[in-house]
Amino acid sequence: EAEAAMRKAHELMLRHNLSSVHAADTGYEVRHLGDPSRRRTAMEREIVAILTSYFFVEVIEIPSYVVTTGRDGVVFEVCGTRANVALAEHVFAFLSATSERLWQEARKQRGLPGRERVPFQSGVVRGFGEKLAAEREVLRGTGLVWVGDAALERFYRARHPRIHRTTRYQRMSEGHALGRQAGREVVLHRPVGSGPSGRGPRLLGE
């Protein structure tokens, strides 16, 4: 039932964004995710890839000054509608916490060494992304195809006219494989209901 509810939520989110993407009064906002005093991890970057692919936002890694330590750090800046930015924040926190919980369970059960933590957690997120990709492919077969939000892209490019994309590689280890297997079983738990009149469905995180 939880799996079916998640698939339905995915469909509702896609339908809602497809119907609202051309709204003349669509407004966008930004929010910063991640603790700037900590180094960003491969797992977090995997989450960002999922957010940009399946949750209707644009995300970029930007520098941030940490006042308490007097040092420079980095955060993820999320751009999108208020509902989608809120959802992205929830997904980021949910997957971060879930990957840590699953790692602790796997380490206890399988005796994995500490060096497998990052590969395992990245695998969890990758596996969850593969699950979303499969769901999106099914929805594509019903005619629901997301081609992007041109207005959001312009908003994002206006804020960040010089964007540099980098490619990072994750070590394919036993931990990563186990994490991907566990990630395919993850269900994003949040209720989906009706939003206030005129605002469309109340989505995850709203």
Short mmCIF file of N, CA and C in Angstrom, two decimals, residues 2-129:
data_model
loop_
_atom_site.label_atom_id
_atom_site.label_comp_id
_atom_site.label_asym_id
_atom_site.label_seq_id
_atom_site.Cartn_x
_atom_site.Cartn_y
_atom_site.Cartn_z
N ALA A 2 1.97 1.20 0.77
CA ALA A 2 2.86 2.36 0.81
C ALA A 2 3.49 2.62 -0.55
N GLU A 3 3.87 1.54 -1.24
CA GLU A 3 4.45 1.67 -2.58
C GLU A 3 3.43 2.28 -3.54
N ALA A 4 2.19 1.81 -3.46
CA ALA A 4 1.15 2.33 -4.34
C ALA A 4 0.89 3.81 -4.05
N ALA A 5 0.91 4.17 -2.76
CA ALA A 5 0.68 5.56 -2.38
C ALA A 5 1.79 6.46 -2.92
N MET A 6 3.03 5.96 -2.88
CA MET A 6 4.14 6.76 -3.38
C MET A 6 4.04 6.94 -4.89
N ARG A 7 3.65 5.88 -5.60
CA ARG A 7 3.49 6.01 -7.05
C ARG A 7 2.40 7.01 -7.38
N LYS A 8 1.31 6.98 -6.61
CA LYS A 8 0.23 7.92 -6.84
C LYS A 8 0.68 9.34 -6.55
N ALA A 9 1.47 9.52 -5.48
CA ALA A 9 1.99 10.84 -5.16
C ALA A 9 2.86 11.36 -6.30
N HIS A 10 3.68 10.49 -6.86
CA HIS A 10 4.55 10.86 -7.98
C HIS A 10 3.69 11.33 -9.16
N GLU A 11 2.63 10.60 -9.43
CA GLU A 11 1.74 10.98 -10.53
C GLU A 11 1.07 12.32 -10.26
N LEU A 12 0.60 12.52 -9.03
CA LEU A 12 -0.08 13.77 -8.69
C LEU A 12 0.87 14.96 -8.82
N MET A 13 2.10 14.79 -8.34
CA MET A 13 3.08 15.87 -8.44
C MET A 13 3.35 16.22 -9.89
N LEU A 14 3.51 15.19 -10.72
CA LEU A 14 3.78 15.43 -12.14
C LEU A 14 2.60 16.12 -12.80
N ARG A 15 1.38 15.65 -12.54
CA ARG A 15 0.20 16.28 -13.12
C ARG A 15 0.08 17.73 -12.68
N HIS A 16 0.30 17.99 -11.38
CA HIS A 16 0.18 19.34 -10.86
C HIS A 16 1.18 20.28 -11.53
N ASN A 17 2.42 19.84 -11.67
CA ASN A 17 3.43 20.71 -12.26
C ASN A 17 3.23 20.89 -13.76
N LEU A 18 2.74 19.86 -14.43
CA LEU A 18 2.44 20.00 -15.85
C LEU A 18 1.32 21.01 -16.08
N SER A 19 0.35 21.05 -15.17
CA SER A 19 -0.78 21.96 -15.34
C SER A 19 -0.46 23.39 -14.93
N SER A 20 0.54 23.56 -14.06
CA SER A 20 0.82 24.90 -13.55
C SER A 20 2.06 25.55 -14.16
N VAL A 21 2.82 24.81 -14.96
CA VAL A 21 4.09 25.33 -15.45
C VAL A 21 3.91 26.55 -16.34
N HIS A 22 2.76 26.69 -17.00
CA HIS A 22 2.54 27.82 -17.90
C HIS A 22 1.75 28.95 -17.24
N ALA A 23 1.52 28.84 -15.94
CA ALA A 23 0.76 29.89 -15.25
C ALA A 23 1.52 31.21 -15.31
N ALA A 24 0.82 32.27 -15.67
CA ALA A 24 1.47 33.57 -15.84
C ALA A 24 1.99 34.12 -14.51
N ASP A 25 1.32 33.76 -13.39
CA ASP A 25 1.70 34.33 -12.11
C ASP A 25 2.62 33.41 -11.30
N THR A 26 3.22 32.42 -11.97
CA THR A 26 4.12 31.52 -11.27
C THR A 26 5.29 32.31 -10.69
N GLY A 27 5.53 32.15 -9.39
CA GLY A 27 6.64 32.82 -8.74
C GLY A 27 7.63 31.81 -8.22
N TYR A 28 8.86 32.22 -8.12
CA TYR A 28 9.91 31.32 -7.67
C TYR A 28 10.61 31.89 -6.46
N GLU A 29 11.18 31.00 -5.65
CA GLU A 29 11.95 31.43 -4.49
C GLU A 29 13.15 30.51 -4.36
N VAL A 30 14.03 30.86 -3.45
CA VAL A 30 15.24 30.07 -3.24
C VAL A 30 15.34 29.68 -1.77
N ARG A 31 16.02 28.56 -1.53
CA ARG A 31 16.27 28.10 -0.17
C ARG A 31 17.60 27.38 -0.16
N HIS A 32 18.33 27.50 0.94
CA HIS A 32 19.64 26.87 1.05
C HIS A 32 19.56 25.62 1.90
N LEU A 33 20.17 24.55 1.41
CA LEU A 33 20.17 23.26 2.09
C LEU A 33 21.59 22.85 2.45
N GLY A 34 21.72 22.16 3.57
CA GLY A 34 23.03 21.66 3.99
C GLY A 34 23.70 22.59 4.99
N ASP A 35 24.52 22.01 5.82
CA ASP A 35 25.27 22.75 6.83
C ASP A 35 26.56 23.26 6.20
N PRO A 36 26.73 24.59 6.06
CA PRO A 36 27.93 25.11 5.38
C PRO A 36 29.23 24.83 6.14
N SER A 37 29.13 24.47 7.41
CA SER A 37 30.34 24.18 8.18
C SER A 37 30.86 22.77 7.92
N ARG A 38 30.07 21.94 7.21
CA ARG A 38 30.48 20.58 6.90
C ARG A 38 30.78 20.45 5.42
N ARG A 39 31.68 19.52 5.11
CA ARG A 39 31.97 19.25 3.71
C ARG A 39 30.79 18.54 3.07
N ARG A 40 30.53 18.89 1.84
CA ARG A 40 29.46 18.21 1.10
C ARG A 40 29.91 16.79 0.77
N THR A 41 28.97 15.88 0.73
CA THR A 41 29.30 14.47 0.52
C THR A 41 28.76 13.98 -0.82
N ALA A 42 29.28 12.82 -1.25
CA ALA A 42 28.79 12.22 -2.49
C ALA A 42 27.32 11.86 -2.36
N MET A 43 26.91 11.46 -1.17
CA MET A 43 25.50 11.13 -0.95
C MET A 43 24.62 12.35 -1.16
N GLU A 44 25.03 13.51 -0.65
CA GLU A 44 24.25 14.72 -0.83
C GLU A 44 24.16 15.11 -2.29
N ARG A 45 25.24 14.93 -3.01
CA ARG A 45 25.21 15.27 -4.43
C ARG A 45 24.32 14.31 -5.21
N GLU A 46 24.22 13.07 -4.77
CA GLU A 46 23.28 12.15 -5.38
C GLU A 46 21.84 12.62 -5.14
N ILE A 47 21.57 13.14 -3.93
CA ILE A 47 20.24 13.65 -3.63
C ILE A 47 19.93 14.85 -4.53
N VAL A 48 20.89 15.73 -4.70
CA VAL A 48 20.69 16.90 -5.56
C VAL A 48 20.33 16.47 -6.98
N ALA A 49 20.99 15.43 -7.47
CA ALA A 49 20.68 14.94 -8.82
C ALA A 49 19.23 14.47 -8.90
N ILE A 50 18.75 13.84 -7.83
CA ILE A 50 17.36 13.39 -7.80
C ILE A 50 16.40 14.58 -7.76
N LEU A 51 16.74 15.58 -6.96
CA LEU A 51 15.88 16.76 -6.85
C LEU A 51 15.70 17.44 -8.20
N THR A 52 16.79 17.60 -8.93
CA THR A 52 16.71 18.29 -10.22
C THR A 52 16.01 17.43 -11.28
N SER A 53 16.09 16.12 -11.12
CA SER A 53 15.50 15.23 -12.13
C SER A 53 14.03 14.95 -11.91
N TYR A 54 13.60 14.92 -10.64
CA TYR A 54 12.25 14.43 -10.36
C TYR A 54 11.39 15.33 -9.48
N PHE A 55 11.93 16.43 -8.98
CA PHE A 55 11.15 17.24 -8.04
C PHE A 55 11.01 18.70 -8.48
N PHE A 56 11.19 18.97 -9.77
CA PHE A 56 10.78 20.24 -10.38
C PHE A 56 11.49 21.46 -9.80
N VAL A 57 12.75 21.31 -9.46
CA VAL A 57 13.55 22.42 -8.97
C VAL A 57 14.90 22.42 -9.68
N GLU A 58 15.61 23.55 -9.55
CA GLU A 58 17.00 23.65 -9.99
C GLU A 58 17.86 23.80 -8.75
N VAL A 59 18.99 23.12 -8.72
CA VAL A 59 19.87 23.16 -7.55
C VAL A 59 21.30 23.41 -7.99
N ILE A 60 21.99 24.26 -7.23
CA ILE A 60 23.39 24.55 -7.52
C ILE A 60 24.16 24.65 -6.21
N GLU A 61 25.41 24.25 -6.24
CA GLU A 61 26.28 24.35 -5.06
C GLU A 61 26.95 25.72 -5.08
N ILE A 62 26.80 26.49 -4.00
CA ILE A 62 27.34 27.84 -3.95
C ILE A 62 28.17 28.04 -2.68
N PRO A 63 29.12 28.98 -2.71
CA PRO A 63 29.92 29.26 -1.50
C PRO A 63 29.08 29.97 -0.45
N SER A 64 29.44 29.74 0.81
CA SER A 64 28.73 30.36 1.93
C SER A 64 29.73 30.61 3.06
N TYR A 65 29.70 31.80 3.62
CA TYR A 65 30.63 32.15 4.71
C TYR A 65 30.00 31.75 6.05
N VAL A 66 30.77 31.02 6.86
CA VAL A 66 30.30 30.56 8.16
C VAL A 66 30.79 31.54 9.22
N VAL A 67 29.87 32.34 9.73
CA VAL A 67 30.24 33.40 10.67
C VAL A 67 30.84 32.84 11.95
N THR A 68 30.27 31.74 12.45
CA THR A 68 30.71 31.20 13.73
C THR A 68 32.15 30.68 13.71
N THR A 69 32.60 30.24 12.54
CA THR A 69 33.97 29.70 12.45
C THR A 69 34.91 30.63 11.68
N GLY A 70 34.34 31.62 10.99
CA GLY A 70 35.18 32.51 10.21
C GLY A 70 35.77 31.84 8.98
N ARG A 71 35.13 30.78 8.52
CA ARG A 71 35.64 30.03 7.37
C ARG A 71 34.59 29.99 6.25
N ASP A 72 35.09 29.69 5.06
CA ASP A 72 34.20 29.54 3.91
C ASP A 72 33.66 28.11 3.86
N GLY A 73 32.44 27.98 3.42
CA GLY A 73 31.83 26.68 3.22
C GLY A 73 30.99 26.69 1.96
N VAL A 74 30.20 25.67 1.77
CA VAL A 74 29.32 25.60 0.61
C VAL A 74 27.95 25.08 1.05
N VAL A 75 26.91 25.51 0.33
CA VAL A 75 25.55 25.02 0.55
C VAL A 75 24.94 24.75 -0.82
N PHE A 76 23.79 24.08 -0.80
CA PHE A 76 23.04 23.86 -2.03
C PHE A 76 21.91 24.89 -2.09
N GLU A 77 21.84 25.65 -3.16
CA GLU A 77 20.76 26.60 -3.36
C GLU A 77 19.70 25.97 -4.26
N VAL A 78 18.47 25.92 -3.75
CA VAL A 78 17.35 25.32 -4.48
C VAL A 78 16.46 26.43 -5.00
N CYS A 79 16.10 26.39 -6.28
CA CYS A 79 15.22 27.37 -6.91
C CYS A 79 13.97 26.65 -7.42
N GLY A 80 12.81 27.25 -7.17
CA GLY A 80 11.57 26.68 -7.66
C GLY A 80 10.38 27.37 -7.05
N THR A 81 9.18 26.84 -7.29
CA THR A 81 8.00 27.38 -6.66
C THR A 81 8.07 27.10 -5.16
N ARG A 82 7.26 27.81 -4.38
CA ARG A 82 7.30 27.63 -2.94
C ARG A 82 7.03 26.19 -2.54
N ALA A 83 6.00 25.58 -3.15
CA ALA A 83 5.66 24.20 -2.81
C ALA A 83 6.77 23.24 -3.19
N ASN A 84 7.38 23.43 -4.36
CA ASN A 84 8.42 22.51 -4.80
C ASN A 84 9.71 22.68 -4.02
N VAL A 85 10.03 23.91 -3.63
CA VAL A 85 11.21 24.15 -2.80
C VAL A 85 11.04 23.50 -1.43
N ALA A 86 9.84 23.64 -0.87
CA ALA A 86 9.55 23.01 0.42
C ALA A 86 9.64 21.49 0.31
N LEU A 87 9.13 20.95 -0.77
CA LEU A 87 9.21 19.52 -0.99
C LEU A 87 10.66 19.06 -1.13
N ALA A 88 11.45 19.82 -1.88
CA ALA A 88 12.86 19.48 -2.06
C ALA A 88 13.60 19.46 -0.72
N GLU A 89 13.29 20.43 0.14
CA GLU A 89 13.92 20.46 1.46
C GLU A 89 13.56 19.20 2.25
N HIS A 90 12.30 18.80 2.18
CA HIS A 90 11.88 17.59 2.88
C HIS A 90 12.59 16.35 2.34
N VAL A 91 12.65 16.23 1.02
CA VAL A 91 13.29 15.07 0.40
C VAL A 91 14.77 15.01 0.78
N PHE A 92 15.43 16.16 0.78
CA PHE A 92 16.85 16.22 1.14
C PHE A 92 17.05 15.69 2.56
N ALA A 93 16.23 16.17 3.50
CA ALA A 93 16.36 15.73 4.89
C ALA A 93 15.97 14.26 5.04
N PHE A 94 14.91 13.85 4.35
CA PHE A 94 14.43 12.47 4.46
C PHE A 94 15.48 11.49 3.95
N LEU A 95 16.04 11.73 2.78
CA LEU A 95 17.01 10.80 2.22
C LEU A 95 18.32 10.81 3.00
N SER A 96 18.70 11.97 3.53
CA SER A 96 19.92 12.02 4.36
C SER A 96 19.74 11.15 5.60
N ALA A 97 18.59 11.31 6.28
CA ALA A 97 18.34 10.54 7.49
C ALA A 97 18.15 9.05 7.17
N THR A 98 17.44 8.76 6.09
CA THR A 98 17.18 7.36 5.74
C THR A 98 18.45 6.62 5.36
N SER A 99 19.33 7.27 4.60
CA SER A 99 20.58 6.62 4.21
C SER A 99 21.47 6.35 5.42
N GLU A 100 21.44 7.24 6.42
CA GLU A 100 22.22 7.02 7.64
C GLU A 100 21.61 5.85 8.45
N ARG A 101 20.29 5.82 8.55
CA ARG A 101 19.63 4.74 9.29
C ARG A 101 19.92 3.38 8.63
N LEU A 102 19.79 3.32 7.32
CA LEU A 102 20.03 2.06 6.62
C LEU A 102 21.49 1.64 6.71
N TRP A 103 22.40 2.62 6.72
CA TRP A 103 23.81 2.30 6.88
C TRP A 103 24.08 1.68 8.24
N GLN A 104 23.52 2.26 9.29
CA GLN A 104 23.73 1.72 10.63
C GLN A 104 23.19 0.29 10.72
N GLU A 105 22.03 0.05 10.10
CA GLU A 105 21.46 -1.29 10.13
C GLU A 105 22.33 -2.28 9.35
N ALA A 106 22.78 -1.87 8.16
CA ALA A 106 23.59 -2.76 7.32
C ALA A 106 24.95 -3.05 7.97
N ARG A 107 25.53 -2.04 8.59
CA ARG A 107 26.83 -2.23 9.23
C ARG A 107 26.72 -3.23 10.37
N LYS A 108 25.63 -3.14 11.13
CA LYS A 108 25.44 -4.05 12.26
C LYS A 108 25.17 -5.46 11.77
N GLN A 109 24.38 -5.59 10.72
CA GLN A 109 23.99 -6.91 10.24
C GLN A 109 25.08 -7.60 9.43
N ARG A 110 25.84 -6.82 8.66
CA ARG A 110 26.81 -7.40 7.73
C ARG A 110 28.26 -7.12 8.11
N GLY A 111 28.46 -6.33 9.14
CA GLY A 111 29.83 -6.04 9.57
C GLY A 111 30.64 -5.27 8.54
N LEU A 112 30.00 -4.35 7.83
CA LEU A 112 30.72 -3.57 6.81
C LEU A 112 31.72 -2.63 7.47
N PRO A 113 32.88 -2.46 6.87
CA PRO A 113 33.88 -1.53 7.43
C PRO A 113 33.44 -0.08 7.25
N GLY A 114 33.99 0.81 8.09
CA GLY A 114 33.61 2.22 8.06
C GLY A 114 33.83 2.88 6.72
N ARG A 115 34.82 2.41 5.94
CA ARG A 115 35.11 3.04 4.65
C ARG A 115 33.98 2.85 3.65
N GLU A 116 33.04 1.94 3.95
CA GLU A 116 31.92 1.69 3.04
C GLU A 116 30.74 2.62 3.31
N ARG A 117 30.87 3.48 4.30
CA ARG A 117 29.73 4.33 4.66
C ARG A 117 29.29 5.22 3.49
N VAL A 118 30.21 5.98 2.93
CA VAL A 118 29.85 6.89 1.83
C VAL A 118 29.36 6.12 0.61
N PRO A 119 30.06 5.06 0.17
CA PRO A 119 29.54 4.30 -0.97
C PRO A 119 28.16 3.70 -0.70
N PHE A 120 27.93 3.20 0.52
CA PHE A 120 26.63 2.62 0.84
C PHE A 120 25.53 3.69 0.80
N GLN A 121 25.77 4.81 1.46
CA GLN A 121 24.76 5.86 1.49
C GLN A 121 24.48 6.42 0.11
N SER A 122 25.53 6.58 -0.69
CA SER A 122 25.33 7.04 -2.07
C SER A 122 24.52 6.01 -2.85
N GLY A 123 24.76 4.74 -2.57
CA GLY A 123 24.02 3.68 -3.22
C GLY A 123 22.55 3.71 -2.87
N VAL A 124 22.25 4.00 -1.60
CA VAL A 124 20.85 4.11 -1.18
C VAL A 124 20.12 5.15 -2.02
N VAL A 125 20.74 6.32 -2.13
CA VAL A 125 20.11 7.41 -2.89
C VAL A 125 20.02 7.05 -4.37
N ARG A 126 21.08 6.41 -4.89
CA ARG A 126 21.05 6.01 -6.30
C ARG A 126 19.93 5.00 -6.55
N GLY A 127 19.78 4.05 -5.63
CA GLY A 127 18.71 3.06 -5.78
C GLY A 127 17.34 3.70 -5.74
N PHE A 128 17.16 4.68 -4.85
CA PHE A 128 15.88 5.39 -4.78
C PHE A 128 15.63 6.14 -6.07
N GLY A 129 16.69 6.74 -6.63
CA GLY A 129 16.56 7.43 -7.91
C GLY A 129 16.17 6.49 -9.03
#
